PDB file of C-alpha atoms in Angstrom:
ATOM      1  CA  MET A   6       6.487  11.201  18.224  1.00 45.00           C
ATOM      2  CA  THR A   7       3.784  10.571  16.345  1.00 82.00           C
ATOM      3  CA  GLN A   8       2.789   6.565  15.013  1.00 87.00           C
ATOM      4  CA  THR A   9       3.336   5.445  11.391  1.00 96.00           C
ATOM      5  CA  LEU A  10       1.019   5.840   9.092  1.00 97.00           C
ATOM      6  CA  PHE A  11       0.152   3.105   6.563  1.00 98.00           C
ATOM      7  CA  MET A  12      -1.261   3.714   3.080  1.00 98.00           C
ATOM      8  CA  ILE A  13      -3.262   0.420   1.771  1.00 98.00           C
ATOM      9  CA  GLY A  14      -4.968  -0.319  -1.397  1.00 96.00           C
ATOM     10  CA  ALA A  15      -4.688  -1.882  -4.588  1.00 92.00           C
ATOM     11  CA  ARG A  16      -2.179  -2.096  -7.425  1.00 87.00           C
ATOM     12  CA  GLY A  17      -2.487   1.815  -8.246  1.00 88.00           C
ATOM     13  CA  ALA A  18      -4.900   2.959  -6.095  1.00 92.00           C
ATOM     14  CA  GLY A  19      -2.020   6.213  -5.362  1.00 93.00           C
ATOM     15  CA  LYS A  20      -0.005   4.956  -1.933  1.00 95.00           C
ATOM     16  CA  THR A  21       3.190   5.256  -3.338  1.00 93.00           C
ATOM     17  CA  THR A  22       1.945   9.181  -4.751  1.00 93.00           C
ATOM     18  CA  VAL A  23      -0.249   9.880  -2.167  1.00 96.00           C
ATOM     19  CA  GLY A  24       2.078   8.773   0.617  1.00 97.00           C
ATOM     20  CA  SER A  25       5.169  10.863  -0.942  1.00 96.00           C
ATOM     21  CA  ALA A  26       3.391  13.591  -1.218  1.00 97.00           C
ATOM     22  CA  LEU A  27       1.645  13.707   2.352  1.00 97.00           C
ATOM     23  CA  ALA A  28       5.351  12.956   4.214  1.00 97.00           C
ATOM     24  CA  LEU A  29       6.241  15.983   2.605  1.00 96.00           C
ATOM     25  CA  ALA A  30       3.134  17.998   3.867  1.00 95.00           C
ATOM     26  CA  LEU A  31       3.640  15.940   7.360  1.00 95.00           C
ATOM     27  CA  GLY A  32       7.157  16.492   7.489  1.00 95.00           C
ATOM     28  CA  TYR A  33       7.404  12.383   7.535  1.00 96.00           C
ATOM     29  CA  GLN A  34      10.072   9.822   5.780  1.00 97.00           C
ATOM     30  CA  PHE A  35       8.372   8.265   3.405  1.00 98.00           C
ATOM     31  CA  VAL A  36       8.962   4.342   2.317  1.00 98.00           C
ATOM     32  CA  ASP A  37       7.560   1.850  -0.109  1.00 95.00           C
ATOM     33  CA  THR A  38       7.658  -1.620   1.405  1.00 95.00           C
ATOM     34  CA  ASP A  39       8.062  -3.027  -2.511  1.00 91.00           C
ATOM     35  CA  LEU A  40      10.707  -0.906  -3.319  1.00 92.00           C
ATOM     36  CA  PHE A  41      12.734  -1.013  -0.601  1.00 96.00           C
ATOM     37  CA  MET A  42      12.364  -5.005  -0.835  1.00 94.00           C
ATOM     38  CA  GLN A  43      13.631  -5.390  -4.418  1.00 92.00           C
ATOM     39  CA  GLN A  44      16.777  -2.786  -2.884  1.00 94.00           C
ATOM     40  CA  ALA A  45      17.505  -5.612  -0.251  1.00 93.00           C
ATOM     41  CA  ALA A  46      16.405  -8.207  -2.640  1.00 93.00           C
ATOM     42  CA  GLN A  47      18.528  -6.869  -5.079  1.00 93.00           C
ATOM     43  CA  MET A  48      15.464  -8.448  -7.446  1.00 91.00           C
ATOM     44  CA  SER A  49      11.941  -6.986  -9.171  1.00 88.00           C
ATOM     45  CA  VAL A  50       8.578  -8.321  -7.744  1.00 85.00           C
ATOM     46  CA  ALA A  51       8.237 -10.802 -10.497  1.00 84.00           C
ATOM     47  CA  GLU A  52      11.634 -12.004  -9.803  1.00 90.00           C
ATOM     48  CA  MET A  53      11.194 -12.433  -6.085  1.00 91.00           C
ATOM     49  CA  VAL A  54       8.055 -13.767  -7.019  1.00 89.00           C
ATOM     50  CA  GLU A  55       9.775 -16.091 -10.022  1.00 90.00           C
ATOM     51  CA  ARG A  56      12.580 -17.784  -7.861  1.00 94.00           C
ATOM     52  CA  GLU A  57      10.140 -17.932  -4.052  1.00 93.00           C
ATOM     53  CA  GLY A  58       6.413 -18.436  -5.295  1.00 91.00           C
ATOM     54  CA  TRP A  59       3.992 -15.800  -3.996  1.00 89.00           C
ATOM     55  CA  LEU A  60       4.368 -17.309  -0.361  1.00 92.00           C
ATOM     56  CA  GLY A  61       8.071 -16.480  -0.355  1.00 94.00           C
ATOM     57  CA  PHE A  62       7.485 -13.096  -1.884  1.00 93.00           C
ATOM     58  CA  ARG A  63       5.013 -12.579   0.947  1.00 94.00           C
ATOM     59  CA  ARG A  64       7.081 -13.371   3.454  1.00 95.00           C
ATOM     60  CA  ARG A  65       9.590 -11.402   2.385  1.00 95.00           C
ATOM     61  CA  GLU A  66       6.844  -8.842   2.681  1.00 95.00           C
ATOM     62  CA  THR A  67       5.500  -9.161   6.041  1.00 97.00           C
ATOM     63  CA  ILE A  68       9.735  -8.481   7.466  1.00 96.00           C
ATOM     64  CA  ALA A  69       9.662  -5.575   4.967  1.00 97.00           C
ATOM     65  CA  LEU A  70       6.806  -3.895   6.245  1.00 97.00           C
ATOM     66  CA  GLN A  71       7.750  -4.361   9.980  1.00 97.00           C
ATOM     67  CA  THR A  72      11.321  -3.227   9.478  1.00 97.00           C
ATOM     68  CA  VAL A  73      10.553   0.725   7.507  1.00 97.00           C
ATOM     69  CA  THR A  74       7.677   0.882  10.997  1.00 97.00           C
ATOM     70  CA  ARG A  75       8.775   3.732  12.455  1.00 96.00           C
ATOM     71  CA  PRO A  76       7.228   7.262  13.493  1.00 95.00           C
ATOM     72  CA  SER A  77       6.759   9.719  11.593  1.00 95.00           C
ATOM     73  CA  THR A  78       6.883   7.059   8.657  1.00 97.00           C
ATOM     74  CA  ILE A  79       4.653   6.905   5.901  1.00 98.00           C
ATOM     75  CA  VAL A  80       4.303   3.192   4.692  1.00 98.00           C
ATOM     76  CA  ALA A  81       2.917   2.241   1.309  1.00 97.00           C
ATOM     77  CA  THR A  82       2.256  -1.364   1.563  1.00 97.00           C
ATOM     78  CA  GLY A  83       2.187  -3.454  -1.677  1.00 91.00           C
ATOM     79  CA  GLY A  84      -1.298  -4.523  -2.554  1.00 91.00           C
ATOM     80  CA  GLY A  85      -1.693  -7.432  -0.795  1.00 92.00           C
ATOM     81  CA  ALA A  86      -0.394  -7.454   2.011  1.00 95.00           C
ATOM     82  CA  ILE A  87      -3.251  -6.514   4.103  1.00 96.00           C
ATOM     83  CA  LEU A  88      -4.176 -10.571   3.513  1.00 95.00           C
ATOM     84  CA  ALA A  89      -1.973 -11.642   5.827  1.00 95.00           C
ATOM     85  CA  GLU A  90      -3.804 -11.141   9.092  1.00 96.00           C
ATOM     86  CA  GLU A  91      -0.921 -10.948  10.983  1.00 97.00           C
ATOM     87  CA  ASN A  92      -0.041  -7.348   8.796  1.00 97.00           C
ATOM     88  CA  ARG A  93      -3.605  -6.141   9.031  1.00 97.00           C
ATOM     89  CA  GLN A  94      -3.094  -6.407  12.809  1.00 97.00           C
ATOM     90  CA  PHE A  95       0.817  -5.704  13.333  1.00 97.00           C
ATOM     91  CA  MET A  96      -0.741  -2.120  10.989  1.00 98.00           C
ATOM     92  CA  ARG A  97      -3.607  -1.077  13.075  1.00 96.00           C
ATOM     93  CA  GLN A  98      -1.913  -2.056  16.577  1.00 96.00           C
ATOM     94  CA  HIS A  99       0.928   0.005  14.916  1.00 96.00           C
ATOM     95  CA  GLY A 100      -0.026   3.361  13.120  1.00 96.00           C
ATOM     96  CA  THR A 101      -2.165   4.497  10.832  1.00 96.00           C
ATOM     97  CA  VAL A 102      -4.008   2.769   8.486  1.00 97.00           C
ATOM     98  CA  ILE A 103      -5.357   4.163   5.413  1.00 98.00           C
ATOM     99  CA  TYR A 104      -7.614   2.714   2.603  1.00 97.00           C
ATOM    100  CA  LEU A 105      -6.965   3.737  -0.794  1.00 97.00           C
ATOM    101  CA  ARG A 106     -10.471   3.021  -1.779  1.00 95.00           C
ATOM    102  CA  ALA A 107     -10.460   3.189  -5.831  1.00 94.00           C
ATOM    103  CA  PRO A 108     -12.706   1.428  -8.089  1.00 91.00           C
ATOM    104  CA  ALA A 109     -10.919  -0.982 -10.865  1.00 88.00           C
ATOM    105  CA  SER A 110     -11.560   0.732 -13.561  1.00 87.00           C
ATOM    106  CA  VAL A 111     -10.135   3.854 -12.314  1.00 90.00           C
ATOM    107  CA  LEU A 112      -7.125   0.835 -11.257  1.00 87.00           C
ATOM    108  CA  ALA A 113      -7.016  -0.400 -14.568  1.00 83.00           C
ATOM    109  CA  GLN A 114      -6.815   2.392 -16.749  1.00 86.00           C
ATOM    110  CA  ARG A 115      -3.855   3.561 -14.457  1.00 84.00           C
ATOM    111  CA  LEU A 116      -2.580   0.329 -13.992  1.00 80.00           C
ATOM    112  CA  ALA A 117      -2.768   0.385 -18.743  1.00 77.00           C
ATOM    113  CA  GLU A 118      -0.784   3.385 -18.538  1.00 77.00           C
ATOM    114  CA  TYR A 119       1.877   3.419 -15.560  1.00 71.00           C
ATOM    115  CA  PRO A 120       2.109  -0.988 -17.042  1.00 61.00           C
ATOM    116  CA  GLU A 121       5.431  -1.388 -14.501  1.00 60.00           C
ATOM    117  CA  ASP A 122       5.216  -4.769 -15.510  1.00 46.00           C
ATOM    118  CA  ALA A 123       8.773  -6.004 -14.180  1.00 40.00           C
ATOM    119  CA  GLN A 124       7.285  -4.409 -10.387  1.00 49.00           C
ATOM    120  CA  ARG A 125       4.055  -5.646 -10.896  1.00 55.00           C
ATOM    121  CA  PRO A 126       3.839  -9.391 -11.867  1.00 55.00           C
ATOM    122  CA  THR A 127       0.110 -10.181 -12.920  1.00 56.00           C
ATOM    123  CA  LEU A 128      -2.023 -12.351 -10.223  1.00 58.00           C
ATOM    124  CA  THR A 129      -4.367 -14.219 -12.309  1.00 59.00           C
ATOM    125  CA  GLY A 130      -2.838 -13.713 -15.615  1.00 63.00           C
ATOM    126  CA  ARG A 131      -6.728 -11.945 -17.002  1.00 70.00           C
ATOM    127  CA  PRO A 132      -6.719  -8.470 -19.025  1.00 74.00           C
ATOM    128  CA  ILE A 133      -6.061  -6.192 -15.848  1.00 76.00           C
ATOM    129  CA  ALA A 134      -9.743  -4.649 -15.867  1.00 80.00           C
ATOM    130  CA  GLU A 135     -10.983  -8.487 -15.157  1.00 83.00           C
ATOM    131  CA  GLU A 136      -8.040  -9.071 -12.525  1.00 81.00           C
ATOM    132  CA  MET A 137      -8.902  -5.239 -10.658  1.00 84.00           C
ATOM    133  CA  LEU A 138     -12.450  -6.437 -10.357  1.00 87.00           C
ATOM    134  CA  GLU A 139     -11.591  -9.892  -8.993  1.00 87.00           C
ATOM    135  CA  VAL A 140      -9.213  -8.404  -6.876  1.00 86.00           C
ATOM    136  CA  LEU A 141     -10.607  -6.347  -5.566  1.00 90.00           C
ATOM    137  CA  ALA A 142     -13.615  -8.870  -4.760  1.00 90.00           C
ATOM    138  CA  ALA A 143     -11.326 -11.103  -2.908  1.00 92.00           C
ATOM    139  CA  ARG A 144      -9.604  -7.627  -0.651  1.00 94.00           C
ATOM    140  CA  GLU A 145     -11.828  -5.309   0.438  1.00 94.00           C
ATOM    141  CA  ALA A 146     -13.813  -6.490   3.098  1.00 95.00           C
ATOM    142  CA  LEU A 147      -9.693  -7.044   3.990  1.00 97.00           C
ATOM    143  CA  TYR A 148      -9.102  -4.089   3.144  1.00 96.00           C
ATOM    144  CA  GLN A 149     -12.506  -2.163   5.208  1.00 95.00           C
ATOM    145  CA  ASP A 150     -11.305  -4.136   8.300  1.00 94.00           C
ATOM    146  CA  ALA A 151      -7.689  -2.967   8.358  1.00 96.00           C
ATOM    147  CA  ALA A 152      -8.695   0.324   7.796  1.00 97.00           C
ATOM    148  CA  HIS A 153      -9.192   3.206  10.706  1.00 96.00           C
ATOM    149  CA  TYR A 154      -9.495   5.875   7.559  1.00 97.00           C
ATOM    150  CA  VAL A 155     -11.703   4.993   4.232  1.00 97.00           C
ATOM    151  CA  ILE A 156     -10.211   7.854   1.390  1.00 97.00           C
ATOM    152  CA  ASP A 157     -11.299   8.210  -1.912  1.00 94.00           C
ATOM    153  CA  GLY A 158      -8.336   7.219  -3.712  1.00 93.00           C
ATOM    154  CA  ALA A 159     -10.020   8.319  -7.126  1.00 93.00           C
ATOM    155  CA  ALA A 160      -9.222  11.565  -6.786  1.00 92.00           C
ATOM    156  CA  ASP A 161      -7.314  14.250  -7.303  1.00 92.00           C
ATOM    157  CA  PRO A 162      -3.506  13.215  -5.513  1.00 93.00           C
ATOM    158  CA  GLN A 163      -3.273  17.270  -4.216  1.00 95.00           C
ATOM    159  CA  ARG A 164      -6.514  16.449  -3.480  1.00 96.00           C
ATOM    160  CA  VAL A 165      -6.208  12.920  -1.749  1.00 97.00           C
ATOM    161  CA  VAL A 166      -3.881  14.673   0.583  1.00 97.00           C
ATOM    162  CA  GLU A 167      -6.369  17.556   1.979  1.00 96.00           C
ATOM    163  CA  GLN A 168      -8.185  14.806   2.789  1.00 96.00           C
ATOM    164  CA  ILE A 169      -6.190  12.862   4.532  1.00 96.00           C
ATOM    165  CA  LEU A 170      -4.863  15.762   6.661  1.00 95.00           C
ATOM    166  CA  ALA A 171      -8.879  16.564   7.383  1.00 94.00           C
ATOM    167  CA  VAL A 172      -9.242  13.118   8.835  1.00 94.00           C
ATOM    168  CA  LEU A 173      -5.785  12.373  10.876  1.00 91.00           C
ATOM    169  CA  PRO A 174      -6.226  14.039  14.852  1.00 83.00           C
ATOM    170  CA  ARG A 175      -4.179  16.911  15.126  1.00 72.00           C
ATOM    171  CA  GLU A 176      -0.954  16.048  17.253  1.00 62.00           C
ATOM    172  CA  THR A 177      -0.897  14.039  13.348  1.00 65.00           C
ATOM    173  CA  VAL A 178      -1.197  17.619  11.650  1.00 58.00           C
ATOM    174  CA  LYS A 179       1.704  19.067  12.615  1.00 55.00           C
TER     175      LYS A 179
END
């Protein structure tokens, strides 16, 4: 059995896109915690936040993270999953954590191109470029702390998958 691979990073870093492609390359299952929560709650992320606040959403996120963790699975986490020390420790203890790092300008461009407003509520109420600068400033150390590997998430998704495959232990890559 092989460990869970956790994809972490800010909104727009490519966790779902890269995670799905990596799962195909490795023959793993793929789970996105935001989609898992939406299906379980029958609500969008924005609705969960509106009804339960960010604290309620973050509690759901921790439960979802622990629920979907299993061998031979790639888990794309929400961008803020690393805010909880419990989540950072859980991921490091139960798998390999891959941080898809991308500059705020790249994240803002991706989010502007694919806004998914219902799934990605604003965190600050500011324009997306300003928000991403602020979010990265607040979270960069947490992403670094949680990660076993830091990968350039600004690259083309297939190139990112190749970078990840190159750093993973041989027993992970069959």
